[in-house]
Amino acid sequence: MKILVVDDMEENRYFIEALLKGDKNEVHSVANGVEALDKLQAEKFNLIISDILMPEMDGFQLCQKVKSDKQLCYIPFLVYTATYTSPEDEAFAMRIGADRFLQKPCEPDILLEVIHDLLDSTGRCDITPVPEPEQSPKKEFFKLYSERLVEKLEKKMLDLEKETRELREAKKALSISEKKYRRLHESMMDGYVCLDMQGDIIESNDSFRSMLGYTEEELFNKAFLELIPETGQRDNLDIISKEVLAKGYSEVYETEYIRKDGSIIPVEIRIFLLRNDAGEQKGMWAIVRGISKRKELEKNLQQACKIEAIGTLAGGIAHDFNNILSGIFGYAQLTEMNCDNPESVKKNISQLVKGARRASELVQQILTFSRKVEHKKQSLKPYLIVKEALKLLRSSIPQTIEIKEQIHTRKDILADATQVYQVVINLCTNAYQAMEDTGGRLTVSLSDKTESGPGDSNRITQSFRTYILLEIADTGYGMDQKTMDRIFDPYFTTKDVGQGTGLGLALVNGIVKDHKGFIRVSSEPGRGSVFQVFWPAIENVKGKDPVAETGTEDRLQGTEKIMLVEDEQDTRAVTQAILEKLGYHVTSFEEGPAALEAFEIDPDGFDFIITDMSMPKMRGDILSRKILAIRKDIPVILCTGFHETVTKKDALQIGIRRYVQKPVTGKDLAHIIREVMVSRGGKD
């Protein structure tokens, strides 16, 4: 069958055409009544399906024209409308000759059923044209037609007014919302930044700009990677790739930003993915929080916990020192009593030196642990730190507790030595305190472990990697699940008042997370506890264990002219005597100004400078700076007992060749002198 579809909406025509062609009909479509009449004059059709509301000539007019035409009146006319839907509209359509009246949208099955009924009626002999209305009926026709149009126009006007009112209200609400957003945006204490998919900044708020010291214009179109130190760029890109693009957001993580003045600040950040209405990736936005103050508080907290741990160990440290001093006094008395026996004197002196070294090592351990320093991650061997920590702990732990050390790996990790030391001390201290009353066994082990990451992490785990597993196990009273759920909460403690702050394990957890590691804990009441600390291992690092290098006396000898600056008379006299015994020409000074004056008179009269750090009138670092300003190639060794103002890094930046921790013997200095001379290209 041949069907004509009349509708000004292309999508409506397309739908009806598809439906009818699927029913094996020939379908032609036009956009209004004028085009339909032209088509009807040129071709024969079995059915007309027409909308009503159309430009140029609507469906009512088309129906009236078709049904009043003797050549066309036999063609069934189906009115299919979404606008004229009232009973009055239907009655008017049927009055002017329409065969059926349907409202859009209509179920396809119903539409096809009506079409089939109408097609079956095609060619009926009883169909006669609807006569062209005479003057009076014609007026009635136009009256009814006008009523229909006016009614629809009024309805459209009311709808338009409603839409206009709603649009006005929506604009007002949008304006209020935008003002609220802008106030929130600009008053946020946290920084806000928005990026396009190329990583360029397209929007930021005042907090973000003031945090970094930039203006809005300076930040616009600036690549966000330019704000991140080179060492942190790869980690940030990994998080964007593996979290933000994969699941639409990142977890909160810490990184560093570079301010306009070049200074680096720590920040906490969370990134979200932006999508358009089609679901396509449009950009990213992030909340950035400066955490410089928090980091400073964390440093102070760490220092407080160190002091707390030192206080816990104080009794044992004092006991160890007294044992060492007892040995030194004893061998000194034996030496006085056996002055006529050179062999015995030599043996006693050897024991005196050994005791002094033990005391020196103990002091160094305490200083290393308690010193407030800038933390710097570098490649190190954790087994050495474990051994040092256990040395310090042995004298503090009751004899009823057995210490078992199991070292199964010597691989490196990237970590801060002081912080790793602190983790070991804190966990071991907690372990032995759980066994103080009953005794037991403390087992500290290191081994390789292949893991994918923490089991409860929300981050997307990439792949398995090698960790160094530090395991600290005790046979103490253990913990129940409720306690284990809170052990890393700040200020949570199971100890009595005055016996602990509850900060130790919170600090340990923070340190381990900062090193990209994680902790697992297992425990049962009455069956002890096991703390497993996973440190990411550094693969293929060829590090060598530090070994105490000693040289024979002839290799330590030299003839260089040395300036020795030391305010402590005994230390100055002993050091000068030993160096002169080894062949060096030593000129000693008690104060920095006198030494500087001598050097200014004869800068070439010395081959080497050895100076103490803490001296009256002039500190060793200031003296070194002044001497190097006169002659920058002269080697300087700076010796210090304990000084927080000048670090090793500061000393090396000045130009000092070696930064030596006291106590140091004359032979140790001679060994360092030979090392420095060899590194300068001199003869050993």
XYZ file of C-alpha atoms in Angstrom:
684
model
C 0.000 0.000 0.000
C 1.064 3.577 -0.711
C 0.879 5.901 2.274
C 1.500 9.661 2.612
C 2.860 10.911 5.974
C 2.449 14.635 6.754
C 4.425 15.977 9.753
C 6.728 18.961 10.236
C 8.966 17.045 12.720
C 11.610 15.033 10.925
C 12.040 12.537 13.776
C 8.271 11.820 13.740
C 8.331 11.207 9.981
C 11.347 8.942 10.375
C 9.633 6.832 13.055
C 6.388 6.368 11.061
C 8.303 5.654 7.836
C 10.398 2.975 9.574
C 7.303 1.402 11.113
C 5.311 1.332 7.845
C 8.195 0.201 5.660
C 8.736 -2.626 8.094
C 5.098 -3.514 7.392
C 5.924 -3.670 3.635
C 4.285 -0.384 2.642
C 5.499 2.275 0.234
C 5.839 5.465 2.223
C 6.199 9.115 1.141
C 6.503 11.981 3.604
C 6.144 15.774 3.477
C 6.435 18.574 6.063
C 3.086 20.451 5.741
C -0.376 20.560 4.112
C 0.697 22.552 1.056
C 3.357 19.979 0.149
C 0.830 17.207 0.822
C -1.741 18.648 -1.656
C 0.945 18.947 -4.336
C 1.915 15.337 -3.735
C -1.726 14.174 -3.850
C -2.292 15.916 -7.160
C 0.720 14.152 -8.674
C 0.319 10.633 -7.255
C -2.307 8.268 -5.932
C -2.230 7.177 -2.273
C -4.122 4.617 -0.223
C -3.850 6.439 3.126
C -2.994 9.838 4.587
C -1.490 10.145 8.100
C -1.288 13.777 9.167
C -0.244 15.849 12.152
C -2.323 18.980 12.927
C 0.082 21.696 14.114
C 2.213 22.492 11.035
C 3.405 25.636 9.213
C 1.746 27.015 6.000
C -1.256 24.642 6.172
C -2.175 22.633 9.257
C -3.842 19.219 9.470
C -7.384 20.575 9.922
C -7.149 22.589 6.720
C -5.557 19.695 4.837
C -8.307 17.301 5.963
C -11.032 19.744 4.911
C -9.370 20.206 1.491
C -8.930 16.458 0.899
C -12.443 15.504 1.968
C -14.079 18.217 -0.158
C -12.180 17.106 -3.283
C -14.046 14.557 -5.491
C -10.745 12.982 -6.592
C -9.289 12.630 -3.104
C -12.231 12.157 -0.761
C -12.014 8.365 -0.943
C -8.574 8.328 0.680
C -8.793 7.441 4.417
C -7.476 10.302 6.579
C -5.832 9.529 9.952
C -5.191 12.458 12.293
C -2.111 11.713 14.459
C -1.413 14.610 16.839
C 0.382 15.446 20.079
C -0.936 19.018 20.385
C -4.670 18.943 19.646
C -5.727 16.203 22.041
C -8.978 17.354 23.659
C -12.387 15.738 22.952
C -13.406 18.968 21.203
C -10.399 18.670 18.890
C -11.297 15.095 18.033
C -14.974 16.018 17.401
C -13.972 18.851 15.084
C -11.573 16.594 13.130
C -14.253 13.954 12.661
C -16.789 16.619 11.621
C -14.615 17.854 8.760
C -14.122 14.331 7.425
C -11.264 12.623 9.325
C -11.644 8.847 9.482
C -9.734 8.238 12.701
C -8.130 10.337 15.432
C -5.072 9.184 17.458
C -2.959 10.916 20.073
C 0.839 10.820 20.024
C 2.672 8.895 21.236
C 0.870 5.672 20.434
C 1.962 2.082 20.813
C 3.245 0.814 17.430
C 0.893 -2.191 17.530
C -2.175 0.047 18.040
C -1.050 2.427 15.291
C -0.569 -0.437 12.843
C -3.951 -1.928 13.755
C -5.731 1.377 12.988
C -3.786 1.740 9.725
C -4.757 -1.789 8.645
C -8.444 -1.019 9.366
C -8.285 2.145 7.291
C -6.455 0.442 4.407
C -9.111 -2.261 4.353
C -11.722 0.485 3.809
C -9.890 1.985 0.792
C -12.001 2.127 -2.373
C -15.431 1.889 -0.651
C -18.181 3.086 -3.039
C -20.223 4.814 -0.331
C -17.579 7.458 0.324
C -18.721 10.828 -0.967
C -16.942 14.118 -0.776
C -17.724 16.436 2.096
C -19.301 19.426 0.373
C -17.485 22.758 0.425
C -19.324 24.663 3.151
C -21.740 27.372 2.016
C -21.674 30.843 3.481
C -23.432 30.126 6.809
C -21.886 26.664 7.395
C -18.563 28.071 6.261
C -18.766 30.698 8.991
C -19.503 27.958 11.469
C -16.511 25.962 10.205
C -14.170 28.886 10.631
C -15.736 29.685 13.985
C -15.039 26.165 15.243
C -11.616 26.170 13.609
C -10.788 29.512 15.245
C -11.951 28.243 18.611
C -9.566 25.331 18.326
C -6.688 27.627 17.378
C -7.473 30.179 20.074
C -7.710 27.473 22.704
C -4.321 26.087 21.673
C -2.844 29.557 21.497
C -4.089 30.367 24.986
C -2.702 27.068 26.258
C 0.602 27.781 24.549
C 0.694 31.255 26.077
C 0.014 29.849 29.525
C 2.693 27.190 28.996
C 5.096 29.864 27.758
C 4.369 32.071 30.755
C 4.925 29.107 33.049
C 8.163 28.231 31.284
C 9.263 31.888 31.420
C 8.480 32.048 35.127
C 10.293 28.779 35.776
C 13.250 29.962 33.688
C 13.346 33.235 35.599
C 13.233 31.364 38.907
C 15.894 28.938 37.672
C 18.127 31.848 36.629
C 17.632 33.458 40.023
C 18.418 30.178 41.795
C 21.427 29.687 39.527
C 22.649 33.205 40.294
C 22.258 32.576 44.036
C 23.996 29.220 43.661
C 26.836 30.783 41.683
C 27.284 33.484 44.325
C 27.316 30.839 47.063
C 29.786 28.764 45.075
C 31.969 31.795 44.437
C 31.930 32.748 48.136
C 32.709 29.158 49.114
C 35.319 28.905 46.371
C 37.136 32.041 47.444
C 36.700 31.646 51.225
C 37.949 28.044 51.392
C 40.979 27.625 53.615
C 42.031 24.732 51.383
C 43.361 25.334 47.912
C 41.238 24.514 44.877
C 42.713 23.983 41.414
C 41.160 22.778 38.159
C 43.146 21.282 35.262
C 42.345 20.363 31.688
C 43.221 16.899 30.407
C 46.633 18.178 29.268
C 47.473 18.992 32.889
C 47.348 22.787 32.487
C 45.746 24.929 35.206
C 42.498 26.614 34.091
C 41.108 27.741 37.453
C 42.277 28.240 41.044
C 41.107 29.958 44.217
C 42.785 32.541 46.449
C 43.961 29.945 48.975
C 45.786 27.940 46.309
C 47.390 31.042 44.825
C 48.508 32.469 48.173
C 49.816 29.037 49.193
C 52.199 29.118 46.221
C 52.736 32.876 45.913
C 51.362 33.234 42.360
C 48.747 35.544 40.828
C 45.761 34.136 38.933
C 47.275 35.237 35.615
C 50.617 33.584 36.391
C 48.963 30.253 37.197
C 46.561 30.200 34.232
C 47.706 27.646 31.625
C 50.712 26.709 33.771
C 51.451 22.957 33.713
C 50.807 21.505 37.171
C 53.972 19.375 36.876
C 55.982 22.611 36.973
C 54.763 23.035 40.569
C 56.065 19.622 41.666
C 59.741 18.833 42.373
C 61.237 16.507 39.793
C 61.652 13.739 42.380
C 57.884 13.639 42.979
C 56.580 13.995 39.421
C 56.562 10.277 38.610
C 54.578 9.412 41.780
C 51.949 12.068 40.978
C 51.578 10.858 37.381
C 51.210 7.272 38.605
C 48.395 8.288 40.975
C 46.584 10.152 38.182
C 46.955 7.210 35.806
C 46.172 4.368 38.204
C 43.594 6.031 40.433
C 42.038 9.216 39.034
C 41.595 8.015 35.438
C 40.778 4.460 36.536
C 38.115 5.108 39.175
C 37.384 8.838 38.998
C 39.266 10.014 42.093
C 42.392 9.489 44.152
C 42.792 8.754 47.812
C 44.242 11.571 49.909
C 48.030 11.553 49.516
C 50.998 13.738 50.412
C 53.354 15.396 47.964
C 55.402 18.593 47.682
C 54.855 21.822 45.712
C 57.373 24.449 44.629
C 56.433 28.014 45.570
C 57.148 30.916 43.253
C 60.126 31.895 45.435
C 61.618 28.415 44.939
C 60.896 27.101 48.422
C 59.305 23.671 48.749
C 56.226 23.075 50.892
C 54.502 19.814 51.876
C 50.858 19.474 50.828
C 48.016 16.993 51.151
C 45.955 16.527 47.996
C 42.973 14.643 46.594
C 42.154 14.687 42.865
C 38.793 14.125 41.145
C 37.989 13.485 37.485
C 35.666 15.845 35.595
C 33.334 14.492 32.898
C 30.910 16.229 30.518
C 27.243 15.233 29.994
C 28.334 12.636 27.445
C 30.587 10.983 30.044
C 33.790 12.064 28.299
C 36.816 13.023 30.389
C 36.948 16.811 30.517
C 39.565 17.608 33.159
C 40.473 17.211 36.826
C 40.020 19.223 39.982
C 41.788 18.918 43.303
C 41.596 20.057 46.903
C 45.073 20.981 48.153
C 45.895 21.563 51.811
C 49.164 23.004 53.056
C 50.535 20.853 55.881
C 53.739 22.685 56.851
C 52.460 23.355 60.379
C 51.300 19.771 60.748
C 54.692 18.481 59.617
C 56.377 20.708 62.188
C 54.058 19.353 64.886
C 54.826 15.815 63.718
C 58.559 16.534 64.084
C 57.987 17.826 67.602
C 55.862 14.776 68.352
C 58.592 12.478 67.092
C 61.111 14.272 69.251
C 58.830 13.945 72.282
C 58.442 10.229 71.633
C 62.218 9.888 71.333
C 62.678 11.545 74.695
C 59.981 9.281 76.146
C 61.821 6.240 74.788
C 65.172 7.507 76.106
C 63.551 7.964 79.514
C 62.315 4.382 79.379
C 65.824 3.176 78.558
C 67.650 5.554 80.922
C 68.126 3.022 83.715
C 69.660 0.477 81.391
C 71.887 3.073 79.710
C 73.176 4.259 83.092
C 73.795 0.634 84.095
C 75.774 0.044 80.888
C 77.818 3.208 81.386
C 78.659 2.302 84.941
C 79.857 -1.124 83.791
C 82.078 0.506 81.164
C 83.462 3.034 83.662
C 84.132 0.285 86.162
C 86.240 -1.494 83.574
C 88.127 1.677 82.650
C 88.893 2.514 86.310
C 89.941 -1.045 86.983
C 92.362 -1.310 84.075
C 93.754 2.170 84.842
C 94.537 1.052 88.415
C 96.087 -2.164 87.130
C 98.286 -0.116 84.803
C 99.521 2.024 87.728
C 100.218 -1.111 89.738
C 102.187 -2.783 86.935
C 104.295 0.068 85.568
C 107.381 -2.160 85.675
C 105.722 -4.783 83.438
C 105.506 -3.376 79.866
C 103.587 -6.385 78.541
C 100.900 -6.051 81.240
C 100.736 -2.274 80.763
C 100.193 -2.728 77.003
C 97.434 -5.270 77.641
C 95.710 -3.013 80.185
C 95.916 0.017 77.880
C 94.339 -2.042 75.100
C 91.412 -2.793 77.424
C 91.170 0.891 78.371
C 90.892 1.842 74.678
C 88.284 -0.882 74.150
C 86.184 0.411 77.074
C 86.467 3.995 75.854
C 85.271 2.914 72.383
C 82.277 1.103 73.917
C 81.374 4.278 75.829
C 81.786 6.323 72.640
C 79.517 3.968 70.687
C 76.839 4.127 73.394
C 76.892 7.947 73.384
C 76.712 7.921 69.588
C 73.673 5.618 69.661
C 71.862 7.906 72.094
C 72.687 11.005 70.032
C 71.656 9.349 66.782
C 68.312 8.388 68.254
C 67.531 11.579 70.198
C 68.904 14.253 67.860
C 66.319 16.516 66.217
C 67.331 16.447 62.565
C 65.894 16.979 59.106
C 64.860 13.558 57.862
C 66.478 12.487 54.604
C 65.832 9.206 52.844
C 68.828 7.402 51.424
C 69.897 3.871 50.622
C 70.730 1.981 53.816
C 70.902 -1.534 55.211
C 68.258 -2.018 57.914
C 70.045 -5.007 59.457
C 72.807 -2.651 60.681
C 70.222 -0.426 62.368
C 68.570 -3.455 63.979
C 71.919 -4.571 65.388
C 72.685 -1.090 66.754
C 69.238 -0.749 68.297
C 69.495 -4.150 69.990
C 72.884 -3.151 71.448
C 71.200 -0.182 73.114
C 68.252 -2.276 74.276
C 70.198 -5.174 75.788
C 71.288 -3.164 78.820
C 67.692 -1.952 79.468
C 65.797 -5.206 79.050
C 65.489 -7.409 82.165
C 67.562 -10.587 82.246
C 64.323 -12.593 82.406
C 63.677 -11.672 78.760
C 65.644 -13.511 76.095
C 66.510 -11.523 72.935
C 66.637 -13.577 69.757
C 68.073 -11.923 66.646
C 67.398 -13.471 63.194
C 68.921 -11.669 60.199
C 68.100 -13.332 56.857
C 68.606 -10.430 54.459
C 71.076 -7.626 53.926
C 69.226 -5.808 51.169
C 68.868 -2.039 51.094
C 65.827 0.156 51.624
C 65.302 3.853 50.843
C 64.742 5.333 54.276
C 65.780 7.776 56.955
C 68.118 5.979 59.360
C 66.961 7.825 62.476
C 63.312 7.073 61.771
C 63.971 3.373 61.118
C 65.956 3.308 64.371
C 62.977 4.891 66.127
C 60.563 2.276 64.738
C 62.760 -0.568 65.995
C 63.260 1.024 69.433
C 59.552 1.790 69.933
C 58.298 -1.637 68.850
C 60.944 -3.483 70.880
C 60.247 -1.317 73.931
C 56.518 -2.098 73.706
C 57.333 -5.785 73.279
C 59.593 -6.088 76.327
C 57.217 -4.026 78.488
C 54.541 -6.633 77.729
C 56.856 -9.260 79.299
C 58.381 -7.318 82.232
C 56.381 -9.130 84.891
C 56.522 -12.664 83.501
C 59.669 -12.758 81.378
C 59.696 -14.301 77.936
C 61.333 -14.081 74.538
C 61.724 -11.074 72.210
C 62.394 -12.144 68.628
C 63.581 -9.574 66.089
C 63.985 -10.802 62.522
C 64.645 -9.423 59.046
C 63.762 -11.293 55.848
C 62.753 -10.827 52.207
C 59.034 -10.934 51.462
C 57.145 -10.657 48.168
C 53.822 -8.870 48.606
C 51.296 -6.931 46.522
C 50.711 -4.370 49.252
C 48.536 -3.907 52.341
C 45.442 -6.085 52.211
C 43.130 -3.346 53.498
C 44.413 -0.593 51.216
C 41.987 1.312 49.023
C 44.667 2.049 46.508
C 44.860 0.119 43.283
C 47.683 -2.378 43.733
C 49.920 -2.465 40.696
C 51.949 -5.646 41.020
C 53.884 -7.759 43.472
C 57.142 -6.332 44.792
C 59.870 -7.235 47.239
C 59.743 -5.904 50.787
C 62.147 -6.161 53.691
C 60.067 -7.627 56.504
C 60.972 -6.444 60.002
C 59.175 -8.754 62.433
C 59.112 -8.112 66.172
C 57.432 -10.846 68.215
C 56.962 -11.193 71.948
C 55.490 -13.816 74.253
C 53.696 -11.252 76.455
C 50.077 -10.841 77.454
C 48.823 -10.088 73.916
C 45.785 -8.067 72.791
C 42.172 -8.666 71.890
C 40.639 -7.511 68.580
C 39.072 -4.413 70.126
C 42.478 -3.221 71.323
C 44.176 -4.050 68.002
C 41.614 -1.924 66.155
C 42.801 1.142 68.092
C 46.514 0.662 68.721
C 47.523 3.165 66.013
C 45.121 5.859 67.240
C 46.967 8.855 68.751
C 46.870 8.947 72.559
C 45.372 5.458 72.827
C 47.291 3.441 75.420
C 46.716 0.406 77.612
C 49.398 1.537 80.083
C 48.762 3.137 83.441
C 48.691 6.917 83.775
C 52.223 8.335 83.643
C 53.683 5.268 81.937
C 53.112 6.328 78.340
C 51.565 8.975 76.103
C 49.948 6.600 73.616
C 51.834 8.297 70.772
C 54.490 5.665 70.061
C 52.558 3.353 67.722
C 50.793 6.277 66.000
C 54.225 7.692 65.270
C 55.533 4.315 64.062
C 52.562 3.966 61.723
C 53.137 7.463 60.314
C 56.837 6.799 59.702
C 56.179 3.506 57.923
C 53.460 5.002 55.701
C 55.767 7.888 54.815
C 58.277 5.287 53.597
C 55.593 3.659 51.346
C 55.425 0.660 53.657
C 52.716 -0.853 55.812
C 52.225 -2.734 59.080
C 50.383 -5.941 59.941
C 49.614 -6.973 63.512
C 48.518 -10.316 64.896
C 47.843 -11.044 68.544
C 45.727 -13.042 70.955
C 45.242 -12.506 74.682
C 47.803 -14.567 76.583
C 49.696 -15.596 73.415
C 51.855 -12.562 72.674
C 51.939 -10.175 69.707
C 53.661 -10.015 66.324
C 54.276 -6.714 64.536
C 55.269 -7.059 60.865
C 56.697 -3.935 59.239
C 57.065 -4.060 55.449
C 59.717 -1.729 53.987
C 59.945 -1.524 50.145
C 63.287 -3.031 49.138
C 65.663 -1.419 46.664
C 66.565 -3.953 44.008
C 70.060 -4.482 42.598
C 71.868 -2.138 44.982
C 75.451 -3.130 45.546
C 76.174 -1.667 48.917
C 79.021 -2.666 51.162
C 78.795 -3.099 54.880
C 80.626 -0.477 56.850
C 83.643 -2.164 58.343
C 85.904 -0.570 60.884
C 88.963 0.173 58.765
C 92.216 0.181 60.584
C 95.622 0.810 59.204
C 99.065 -0.155 60.316
C 101.048 2.600 61.959
C 103.402 3.069 59.010
C 100.431 3.726 56.678
C 99.149 6.438 59.047
C 102.430 8.331 59.111
C 102.987 11.644 57.329
C 105.062 14.800 57.314
C 102.362 17.422 56.660
C 102.222 20.649 58.667
C 98.984 20.616 60.676
C 97.162 23.421 62.464
C 95.273 21.938 65.458
C 92.623 24.172 67.100
C 91.082 22.725 70.304
C 90.053 24.530 73.503
C 90.119 21.401 75.688
C 93.718 21.156 76.954
C 93.880 17.395 77.532
C 92.325 16.594 74.151
C 94.671 19.068 72.415
C 97.794 17.711 74.129
C 96.992 14.021 73.491
C 96.033 14.578 69.831
C 99.174 16.657 69.185
C 101.404 14.065 70.816
C 99.981 11.157 68.776
C 100.142 13.047 65.459
C 103.741 14.156 66.144
C 104.594 10.568 67.031
C 103.353 9.637 63.534
C 105.653 12.216 61.936
C 103.341 15.201 61.490
C 104.417 18.770 62.323
C 101.687 20.121 64.589
C 101.074 23.696 65.682
C 98.252 23.853 68.237
C 95.994 26.722 69.258
C 93.548 27.076 72.135
C 91.326 29.687 70.467
C 90.028 30.425 66.965
C 91.155 34.092 66.724
C 94.799 33.182 67.494
C 94.714 30.393 64.898
C 93.199 32.711 62.276
C 95.853 35.366 62.955
C 98.627 32.806 62.467
C 97.076 31.576 59.222
C 96.673 35.134 57.868
C 100.408 35.751 58.502
C 101.492 32.556 56.693
C 98.701 30.839 54.683
C 101.175 28.456 53.037
C 102.738 27.472 56.351
C 100.043 24.779 56.876
C 98.973 21.726 54.862
C 95.966 20.760 56.982
C 93.510 22.282 59.476
C 91.898 20.273 62.305
C 89.483 22.317 64.399
C 86.945 21.710 67.143
C 83.404 23.031 66.617
C 82.341 24.410 70.014
C 84.980 26.890 71.253
C 84.827 30.239 73.053
C 85.349 33.466 71.085
C 85.056 31.770 67.660
C 83.237 28.587 66.583
C 84.996 26.059 64.398
C 82.685 26.542 61.400
C 83.293 30.313 61.434
C 87.061 29.791 61.669
C 86.895 27.301 58.767
C 84.903 29.739 56.631
C 87.437 32.536 57.231
C 90.424 30.264 56.533
C 88.836 28.913 53.318
C 88.141 32.478 52.196
C 91.917 33.088 52.350
C 92.966 29.754 50.831
C 90.115 27.680 49.447
C 92.209 24.573 48.611
C 93.372 23.806 52.146
C 91.748 20.657 53.650
C 89.761 21.232 56.858
C 88.505 18.617 59.336
C 85.736 19.795 61.693
C 85.370 17.772 64.926
C 82.222 18.036 67.022
C 80.895 16.392 70.169
C 77.284 17.444 69.612
C 76.028 20.516 67.788
C 72.600 21.070 66.263
C 73.364 24.435 64.634
C 75.810 23.089 62.040
C 75.049 19.761 60.385
C 77.292 17.619 58.220
C 75.525 18.996 55.151
C 76.194 22.577 56.288
C 79.854 21.808 56.899
C 80.373 20.241 53.477
C 78.698 23.212 51.800
C 81.195 25.534 53.470
C 84.023 23.533 51.881
C 85.054 21.470 54.914
C 86.430 18.083 53.754
C 85.401 15.938 56.747
C 82.823 16.286 59.514
C 83.947 14.031 62.379
C 81.930 13.041 65.435
C 83.836 13.013 68.738
C 85.356 11.218 70.470
C 88.068 10.669 67.873
C 91.586 9.456 68.557
C 94.790 10.805 67.097
C 95.151 7.643 65.004
C 91.597 8.085 63.686
C 92.502 11.622 62.638
C 95.697 10.369 60.981
C 93.665 7.844 59.019
C 91.278 10.618 57.873
C 94.220 12.830 56.931
C 95.635 10.101 54.697
C 92.208 9.541 53.082
C 91.831 13.236 52.320
C 95.365 13.523 50.964
C 94.787 10.529 48.668
C 91.474 12.014 47.438
C 93.350 15.265 46.612
C 95.855 13.325 44.545
C 98.591 13.380 47.131
C 100.887 10.509 48.031
C 99.923 8.092 50.723
